[in-house]
PDB file of N, CA and C in Angstrom:
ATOM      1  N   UNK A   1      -1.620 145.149  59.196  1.00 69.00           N
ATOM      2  CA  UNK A   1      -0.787 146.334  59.110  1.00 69.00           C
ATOM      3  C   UNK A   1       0.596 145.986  58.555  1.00 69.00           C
ATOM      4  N   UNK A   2       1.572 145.024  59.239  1.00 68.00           N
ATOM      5  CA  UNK A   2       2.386 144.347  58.476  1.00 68.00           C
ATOM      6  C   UNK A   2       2.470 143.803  57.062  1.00 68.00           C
ATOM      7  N   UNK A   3       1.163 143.829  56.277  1.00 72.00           N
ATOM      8  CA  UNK A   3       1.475 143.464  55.092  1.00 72.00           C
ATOM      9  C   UNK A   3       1.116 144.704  54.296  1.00 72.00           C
ATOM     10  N   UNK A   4       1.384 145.272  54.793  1.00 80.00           N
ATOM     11  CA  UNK A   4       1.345 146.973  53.731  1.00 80.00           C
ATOM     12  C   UNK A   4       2.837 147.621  54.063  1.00 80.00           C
ATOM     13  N   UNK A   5       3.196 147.274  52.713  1.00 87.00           N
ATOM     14  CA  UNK A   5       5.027 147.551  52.684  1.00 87.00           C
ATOM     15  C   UNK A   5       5.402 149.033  52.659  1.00 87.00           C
ATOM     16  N   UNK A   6       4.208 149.740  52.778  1.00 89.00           N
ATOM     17  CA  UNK A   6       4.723 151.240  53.404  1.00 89.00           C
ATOM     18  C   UNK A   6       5.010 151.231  55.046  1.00 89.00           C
ATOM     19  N   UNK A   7       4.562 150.747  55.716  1.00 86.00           N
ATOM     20  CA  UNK A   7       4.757 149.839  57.451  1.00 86.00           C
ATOM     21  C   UNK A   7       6.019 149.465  57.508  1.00 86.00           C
ATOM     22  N   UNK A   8       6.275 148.248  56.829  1.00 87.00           N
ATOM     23  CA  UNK A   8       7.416 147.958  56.650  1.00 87.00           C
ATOM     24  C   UNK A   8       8.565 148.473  56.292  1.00 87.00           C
ATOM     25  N   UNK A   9       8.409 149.342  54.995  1.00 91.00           N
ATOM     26  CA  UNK A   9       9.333 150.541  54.747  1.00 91.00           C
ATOM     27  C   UNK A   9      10.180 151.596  55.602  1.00 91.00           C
ATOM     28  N   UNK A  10       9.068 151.894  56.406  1.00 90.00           N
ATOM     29  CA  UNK A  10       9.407 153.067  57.209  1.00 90.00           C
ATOM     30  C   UNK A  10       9.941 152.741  58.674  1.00 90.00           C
ATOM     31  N   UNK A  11       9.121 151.535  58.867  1.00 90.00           N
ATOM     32  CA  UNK A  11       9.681 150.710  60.244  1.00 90.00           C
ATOM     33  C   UNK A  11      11.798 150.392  60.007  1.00 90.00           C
ATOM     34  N   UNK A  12      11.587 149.799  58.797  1.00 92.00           N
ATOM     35  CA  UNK A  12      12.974 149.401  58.469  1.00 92.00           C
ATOM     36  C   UNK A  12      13.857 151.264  58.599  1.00 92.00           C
ATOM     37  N   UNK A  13      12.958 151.480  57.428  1.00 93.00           N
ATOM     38  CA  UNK A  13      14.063 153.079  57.208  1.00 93.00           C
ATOM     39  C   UNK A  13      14.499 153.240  58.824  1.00 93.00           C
ATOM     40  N   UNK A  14      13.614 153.129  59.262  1.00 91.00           N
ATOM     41  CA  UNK A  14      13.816 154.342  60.816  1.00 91.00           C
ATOM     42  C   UNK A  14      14.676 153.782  61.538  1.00 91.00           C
ATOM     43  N   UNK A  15      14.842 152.334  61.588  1.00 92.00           N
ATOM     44  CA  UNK A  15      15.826 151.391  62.179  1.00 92.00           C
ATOM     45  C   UNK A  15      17.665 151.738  61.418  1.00 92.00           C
ATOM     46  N   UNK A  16      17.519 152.002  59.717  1.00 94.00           N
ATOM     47  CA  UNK A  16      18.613 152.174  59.182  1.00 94.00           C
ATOM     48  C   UNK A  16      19.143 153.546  59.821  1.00 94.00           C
ATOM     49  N   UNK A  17      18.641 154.121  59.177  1.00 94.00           N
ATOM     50  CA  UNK A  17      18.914 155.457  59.863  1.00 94.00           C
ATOM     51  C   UNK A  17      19.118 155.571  61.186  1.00 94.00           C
ATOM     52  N   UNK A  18      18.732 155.486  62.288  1.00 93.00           N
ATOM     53  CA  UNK A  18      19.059 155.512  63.763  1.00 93.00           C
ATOM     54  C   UNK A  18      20.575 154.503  63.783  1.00 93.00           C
ATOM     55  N   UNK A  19      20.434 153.361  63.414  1.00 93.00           N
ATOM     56  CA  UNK A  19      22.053 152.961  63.579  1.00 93.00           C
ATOM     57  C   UNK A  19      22.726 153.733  62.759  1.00 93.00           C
ATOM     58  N   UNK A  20      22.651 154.127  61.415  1.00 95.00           N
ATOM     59  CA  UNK A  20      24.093 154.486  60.778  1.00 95.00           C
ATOM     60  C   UNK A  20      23.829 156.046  61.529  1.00 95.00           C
ATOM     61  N   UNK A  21      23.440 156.856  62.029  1.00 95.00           N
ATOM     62  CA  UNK A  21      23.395 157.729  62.463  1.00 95.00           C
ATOM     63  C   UNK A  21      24.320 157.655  63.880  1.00 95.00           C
ATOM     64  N   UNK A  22      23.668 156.418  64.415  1.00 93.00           N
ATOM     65  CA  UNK A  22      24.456 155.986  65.975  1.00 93.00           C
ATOM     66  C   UNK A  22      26.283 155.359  65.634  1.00 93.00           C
ATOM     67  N   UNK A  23      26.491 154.669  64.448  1.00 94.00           N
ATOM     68  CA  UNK A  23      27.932 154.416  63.721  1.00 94.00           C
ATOM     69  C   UNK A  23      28.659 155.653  63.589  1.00 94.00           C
ATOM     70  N   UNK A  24      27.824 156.554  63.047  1.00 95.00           N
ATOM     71  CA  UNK A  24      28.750 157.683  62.639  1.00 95.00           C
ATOM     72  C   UNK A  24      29.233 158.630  63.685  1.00 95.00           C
ATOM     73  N   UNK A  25      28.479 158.702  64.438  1.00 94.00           N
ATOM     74  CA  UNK A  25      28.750 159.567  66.169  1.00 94.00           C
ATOM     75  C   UNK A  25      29.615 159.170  66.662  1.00 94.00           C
ATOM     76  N   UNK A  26      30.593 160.607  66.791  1.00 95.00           N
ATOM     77  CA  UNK A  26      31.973 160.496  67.255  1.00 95.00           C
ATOM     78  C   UNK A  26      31.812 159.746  68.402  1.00 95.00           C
ATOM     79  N   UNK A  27      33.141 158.822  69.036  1.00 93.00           N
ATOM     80  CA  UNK A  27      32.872 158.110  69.962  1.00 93.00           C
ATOM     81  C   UNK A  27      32.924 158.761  71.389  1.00 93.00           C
ATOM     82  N   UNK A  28      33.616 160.001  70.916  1.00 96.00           N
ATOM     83  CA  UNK A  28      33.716 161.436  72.590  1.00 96.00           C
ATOM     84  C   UNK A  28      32.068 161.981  72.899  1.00 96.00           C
ATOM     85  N   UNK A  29      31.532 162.322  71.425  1.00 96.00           N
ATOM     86  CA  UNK A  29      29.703 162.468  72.008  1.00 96.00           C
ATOM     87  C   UNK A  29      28.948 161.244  72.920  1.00 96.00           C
ATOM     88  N   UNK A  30      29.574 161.148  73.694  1.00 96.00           N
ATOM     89  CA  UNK A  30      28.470 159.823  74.559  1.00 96.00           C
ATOM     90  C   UNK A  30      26.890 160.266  74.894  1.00 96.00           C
ATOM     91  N   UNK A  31      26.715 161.584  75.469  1.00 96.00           N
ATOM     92  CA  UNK A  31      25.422 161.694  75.178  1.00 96.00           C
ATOM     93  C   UNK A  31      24.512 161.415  73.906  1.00 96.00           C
ATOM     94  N   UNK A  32      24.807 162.336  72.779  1.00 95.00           N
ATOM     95  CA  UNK A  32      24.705 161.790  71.284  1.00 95.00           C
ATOM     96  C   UNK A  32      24.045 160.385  71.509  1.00 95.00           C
ATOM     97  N   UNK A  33      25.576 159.278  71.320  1.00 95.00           N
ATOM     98  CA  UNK A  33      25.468 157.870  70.946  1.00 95.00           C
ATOM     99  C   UNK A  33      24.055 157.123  71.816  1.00 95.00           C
ATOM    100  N   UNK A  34      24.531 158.235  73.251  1.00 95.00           N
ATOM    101  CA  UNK A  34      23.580 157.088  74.087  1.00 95.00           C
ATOM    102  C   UNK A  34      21.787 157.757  73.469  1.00 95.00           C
ATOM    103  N   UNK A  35      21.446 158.649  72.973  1.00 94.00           N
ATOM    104  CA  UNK A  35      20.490 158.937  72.763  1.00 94.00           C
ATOM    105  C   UNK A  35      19.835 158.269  71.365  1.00 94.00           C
ATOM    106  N   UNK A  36      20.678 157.915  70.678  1.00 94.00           N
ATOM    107  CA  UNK A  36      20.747 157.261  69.409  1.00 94.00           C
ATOM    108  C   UNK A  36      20.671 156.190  69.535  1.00 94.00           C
ATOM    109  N   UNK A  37      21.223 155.436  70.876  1.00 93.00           N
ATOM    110  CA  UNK A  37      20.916 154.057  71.069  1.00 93.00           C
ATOM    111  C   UNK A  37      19.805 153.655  71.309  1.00 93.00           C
ATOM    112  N   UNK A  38      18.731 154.554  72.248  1.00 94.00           N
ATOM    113  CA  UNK A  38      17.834 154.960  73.080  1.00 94.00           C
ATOM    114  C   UNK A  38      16.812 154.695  71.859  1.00 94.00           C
ATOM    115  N   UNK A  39      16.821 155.406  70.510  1.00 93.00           N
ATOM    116  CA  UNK A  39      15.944 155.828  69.785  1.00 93.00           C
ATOM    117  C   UNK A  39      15.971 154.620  69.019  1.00 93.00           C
ATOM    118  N   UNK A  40      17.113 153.721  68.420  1.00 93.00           N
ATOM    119  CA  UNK A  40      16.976 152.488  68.148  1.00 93.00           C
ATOM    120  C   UNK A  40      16.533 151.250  68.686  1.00 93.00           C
ATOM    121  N   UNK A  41      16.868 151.297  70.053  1.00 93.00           N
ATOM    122  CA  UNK A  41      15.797 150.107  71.098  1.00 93.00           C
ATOM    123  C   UNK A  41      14.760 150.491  71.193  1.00 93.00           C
ATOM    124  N   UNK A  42      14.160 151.653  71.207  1.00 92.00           N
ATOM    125  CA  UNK A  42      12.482 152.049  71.097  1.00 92.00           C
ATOM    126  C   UNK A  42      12.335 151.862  69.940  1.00 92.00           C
ATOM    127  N   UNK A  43      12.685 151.727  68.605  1.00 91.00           N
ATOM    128  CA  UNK A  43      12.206 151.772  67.594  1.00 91.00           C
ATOM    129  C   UNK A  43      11.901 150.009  67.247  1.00 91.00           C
ATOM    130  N   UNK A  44      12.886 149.550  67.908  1.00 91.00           N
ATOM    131  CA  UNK A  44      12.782 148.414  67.574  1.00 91.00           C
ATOM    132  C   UNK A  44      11.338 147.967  68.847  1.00 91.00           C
ATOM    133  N   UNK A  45      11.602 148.147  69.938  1.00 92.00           N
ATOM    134  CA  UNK A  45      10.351 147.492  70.559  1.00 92.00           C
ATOM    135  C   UNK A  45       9.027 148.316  69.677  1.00 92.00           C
ATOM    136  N   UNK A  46       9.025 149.555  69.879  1.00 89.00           N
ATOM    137  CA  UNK A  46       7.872 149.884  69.035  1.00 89.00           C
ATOM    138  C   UNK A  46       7.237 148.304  68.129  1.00 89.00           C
ATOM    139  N   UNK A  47       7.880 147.965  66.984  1.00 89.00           N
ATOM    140  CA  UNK A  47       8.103 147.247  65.768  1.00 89.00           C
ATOM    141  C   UNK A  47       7.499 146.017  66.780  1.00 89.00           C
ATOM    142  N   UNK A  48       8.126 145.371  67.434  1.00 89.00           N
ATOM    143  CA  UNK A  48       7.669 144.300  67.960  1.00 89.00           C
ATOM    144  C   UNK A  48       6.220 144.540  68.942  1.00 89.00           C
ATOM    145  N   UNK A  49       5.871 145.755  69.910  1.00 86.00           N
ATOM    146  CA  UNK A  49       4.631 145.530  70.061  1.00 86.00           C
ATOM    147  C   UNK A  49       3.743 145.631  69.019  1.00 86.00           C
ATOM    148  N   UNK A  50       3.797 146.487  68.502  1.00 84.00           N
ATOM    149  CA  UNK A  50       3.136 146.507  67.387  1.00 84.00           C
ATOM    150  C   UNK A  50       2.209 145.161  66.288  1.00 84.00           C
ATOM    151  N   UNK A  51       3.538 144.190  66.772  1.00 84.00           N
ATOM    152  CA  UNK A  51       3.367 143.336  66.107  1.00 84.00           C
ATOM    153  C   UNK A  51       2.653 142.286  66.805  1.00 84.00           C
ATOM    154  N   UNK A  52       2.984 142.617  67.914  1.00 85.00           N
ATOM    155  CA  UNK A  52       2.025 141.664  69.279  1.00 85.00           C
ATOM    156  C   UNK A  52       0.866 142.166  69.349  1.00 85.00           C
ATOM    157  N   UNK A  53       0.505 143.494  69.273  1.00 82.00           N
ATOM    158  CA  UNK A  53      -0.680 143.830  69.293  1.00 82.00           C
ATOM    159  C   UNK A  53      -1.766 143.372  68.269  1.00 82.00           C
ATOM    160  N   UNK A  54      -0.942 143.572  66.856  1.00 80.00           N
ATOM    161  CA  UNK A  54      -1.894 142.826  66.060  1.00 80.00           C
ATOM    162  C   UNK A  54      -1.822 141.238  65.711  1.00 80.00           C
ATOM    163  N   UNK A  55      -1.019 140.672  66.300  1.00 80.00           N
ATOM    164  CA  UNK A  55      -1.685 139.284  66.431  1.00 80.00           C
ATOM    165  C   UNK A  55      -2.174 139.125  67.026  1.00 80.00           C
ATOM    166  N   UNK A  56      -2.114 139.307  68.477  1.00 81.00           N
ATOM    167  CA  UNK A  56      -3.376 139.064  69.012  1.00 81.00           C
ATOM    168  C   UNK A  56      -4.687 139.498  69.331  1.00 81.00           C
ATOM    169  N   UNK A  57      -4.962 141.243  68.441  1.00 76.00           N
ATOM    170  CA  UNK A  57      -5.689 141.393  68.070  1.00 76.00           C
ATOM    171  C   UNK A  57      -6.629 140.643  67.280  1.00 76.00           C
ATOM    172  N   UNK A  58      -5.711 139.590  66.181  1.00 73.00           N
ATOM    173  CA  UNK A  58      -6.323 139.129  65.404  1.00 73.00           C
ATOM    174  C   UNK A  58      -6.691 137.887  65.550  1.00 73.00           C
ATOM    175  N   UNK A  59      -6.208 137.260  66.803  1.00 65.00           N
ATOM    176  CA  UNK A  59      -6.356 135.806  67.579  1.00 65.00           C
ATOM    177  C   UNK A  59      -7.682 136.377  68.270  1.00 65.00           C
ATOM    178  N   UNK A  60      -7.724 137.607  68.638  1.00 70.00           N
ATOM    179  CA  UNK A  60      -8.976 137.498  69.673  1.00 70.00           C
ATOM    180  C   UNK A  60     -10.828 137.997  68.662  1.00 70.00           C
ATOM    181  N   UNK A  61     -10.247 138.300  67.627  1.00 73.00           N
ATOM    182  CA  UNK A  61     -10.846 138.652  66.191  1.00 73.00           C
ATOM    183  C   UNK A  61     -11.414 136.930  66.074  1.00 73.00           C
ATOM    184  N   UNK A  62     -10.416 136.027  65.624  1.00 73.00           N
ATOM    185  CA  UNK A  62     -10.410 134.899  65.668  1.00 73.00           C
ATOM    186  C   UNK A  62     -11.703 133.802  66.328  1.00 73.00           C
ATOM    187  N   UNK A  63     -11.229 134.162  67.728  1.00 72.00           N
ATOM    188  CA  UNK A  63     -11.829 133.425  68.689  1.00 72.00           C
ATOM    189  C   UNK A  63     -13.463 134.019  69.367  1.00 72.00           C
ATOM    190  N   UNK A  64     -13.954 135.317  68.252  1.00 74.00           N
ATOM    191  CA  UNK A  64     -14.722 135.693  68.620  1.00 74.00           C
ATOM    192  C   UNK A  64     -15.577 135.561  67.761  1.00 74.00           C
ATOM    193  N   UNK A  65     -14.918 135.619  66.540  1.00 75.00           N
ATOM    194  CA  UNK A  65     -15.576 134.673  64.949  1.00 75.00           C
ATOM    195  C   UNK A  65     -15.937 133.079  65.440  1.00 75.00           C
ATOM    196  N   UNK A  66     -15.115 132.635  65.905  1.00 73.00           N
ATOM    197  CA  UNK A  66     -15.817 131.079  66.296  1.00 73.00           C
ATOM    198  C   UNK A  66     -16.475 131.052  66.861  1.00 73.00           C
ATOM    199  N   UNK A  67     -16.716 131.609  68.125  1.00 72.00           N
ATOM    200  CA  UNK A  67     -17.216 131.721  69.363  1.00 72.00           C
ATOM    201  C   UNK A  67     -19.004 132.472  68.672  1.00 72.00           C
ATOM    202  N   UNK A  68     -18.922 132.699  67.690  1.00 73.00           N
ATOM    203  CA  UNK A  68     -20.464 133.532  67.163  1.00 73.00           C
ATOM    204  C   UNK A  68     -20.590 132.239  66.336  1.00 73.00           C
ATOM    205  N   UNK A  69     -20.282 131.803  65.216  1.00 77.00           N
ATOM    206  CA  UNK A  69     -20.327 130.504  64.400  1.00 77.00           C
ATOM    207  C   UNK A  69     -20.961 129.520  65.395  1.00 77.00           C
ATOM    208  N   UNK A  70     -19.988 129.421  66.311  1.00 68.00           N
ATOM    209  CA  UNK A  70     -20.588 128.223  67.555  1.00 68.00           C
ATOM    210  C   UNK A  70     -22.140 128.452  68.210  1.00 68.00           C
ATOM    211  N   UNK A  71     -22.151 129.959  68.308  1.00 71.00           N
ATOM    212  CA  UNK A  71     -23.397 130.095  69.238  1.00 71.00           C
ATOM    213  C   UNK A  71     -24.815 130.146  68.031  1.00 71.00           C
ATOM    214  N   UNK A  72     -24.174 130.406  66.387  1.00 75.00           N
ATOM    215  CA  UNK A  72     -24.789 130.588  65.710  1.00 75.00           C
ATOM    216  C   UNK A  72     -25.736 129.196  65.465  1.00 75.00           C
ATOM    217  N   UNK A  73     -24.620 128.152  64.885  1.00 70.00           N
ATOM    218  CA  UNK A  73     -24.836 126.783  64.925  1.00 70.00           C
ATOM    219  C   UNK A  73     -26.184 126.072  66.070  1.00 70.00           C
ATOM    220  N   UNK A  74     -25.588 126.840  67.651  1.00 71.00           N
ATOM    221  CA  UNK A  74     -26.573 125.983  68.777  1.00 71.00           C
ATOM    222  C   UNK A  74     -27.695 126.619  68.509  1.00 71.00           C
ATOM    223  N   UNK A  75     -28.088 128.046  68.062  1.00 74.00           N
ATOM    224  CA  UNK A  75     -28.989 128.820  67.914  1.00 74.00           C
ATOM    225  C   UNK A  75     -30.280 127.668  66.707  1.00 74.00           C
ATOM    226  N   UNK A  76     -29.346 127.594  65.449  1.00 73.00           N
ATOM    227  CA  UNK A  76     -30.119 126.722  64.522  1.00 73.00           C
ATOM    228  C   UNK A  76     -30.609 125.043  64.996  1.00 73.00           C
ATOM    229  N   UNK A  77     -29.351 124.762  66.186  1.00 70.00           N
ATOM    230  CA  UNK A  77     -29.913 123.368  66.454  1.00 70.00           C
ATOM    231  C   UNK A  77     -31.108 123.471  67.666  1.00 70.00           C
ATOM    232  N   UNK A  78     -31.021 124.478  68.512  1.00 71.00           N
ATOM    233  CA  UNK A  78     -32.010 124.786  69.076  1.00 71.00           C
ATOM    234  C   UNK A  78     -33.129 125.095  68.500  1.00 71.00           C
ATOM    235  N   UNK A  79     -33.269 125.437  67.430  1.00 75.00           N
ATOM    236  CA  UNK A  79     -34.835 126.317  66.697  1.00 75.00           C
ATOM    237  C   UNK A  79     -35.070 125.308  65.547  1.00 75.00           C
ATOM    238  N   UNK A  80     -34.432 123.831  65.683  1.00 74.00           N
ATOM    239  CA  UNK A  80     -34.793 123.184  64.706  1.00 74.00           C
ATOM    240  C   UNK A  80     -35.880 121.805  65.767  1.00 74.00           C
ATOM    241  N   UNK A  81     -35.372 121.680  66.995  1.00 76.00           N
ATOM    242  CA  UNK A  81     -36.061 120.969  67.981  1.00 76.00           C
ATOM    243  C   UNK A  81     -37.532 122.024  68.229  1.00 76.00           C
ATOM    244  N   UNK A  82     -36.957 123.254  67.694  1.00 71.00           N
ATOM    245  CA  UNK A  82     -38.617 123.723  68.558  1.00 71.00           C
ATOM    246  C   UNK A  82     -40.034 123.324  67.378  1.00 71.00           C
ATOM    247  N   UNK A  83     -39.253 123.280  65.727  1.00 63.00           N
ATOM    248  CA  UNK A  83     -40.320 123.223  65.087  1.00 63.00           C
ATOM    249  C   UNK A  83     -41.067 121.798  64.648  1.00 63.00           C
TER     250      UNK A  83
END
């Protein structure tokens, strides 16, 4: 998902925008700012699970590809003793 630079694009945009949005808010709106802050730390964790999710989506992708290779392998060394 990360290597499709529309992901990336929009992840970034949404990050630009929420700070210069949160810069520009008068410093008397404290509700405002604090909601703007709010929307930039979620945006940013968003971005990072996201990113946890698919690695180790793709570690467990990984380890389940070996884990068949492996059983594939004992499968052939087993059925080569039977013949």
């Amino acid at each position: 998902v990360f290597d499709q630079p529309i992901v990336k694009e929009t992840l970034d945009f949404m990050e630009k925008e929420v700070m210069e949005a949160w810069m520009s808010c008068p410093v008397r709106d404290v509700e405002a700012r604090e909601t703007l802050w709010r929307i930039a730390v979620t945006t940013r964790k968003f971005r990072e699970l996201l990113r946890g999710t698919m690695e180790s989506g793709k570690l467990a992708a990984d380890q389940i590809s070996r884990e068949k290779s492996f059983a594939e392998k004992a499968r052939a060394v087993v059925q080569s003793f039977r013949r």
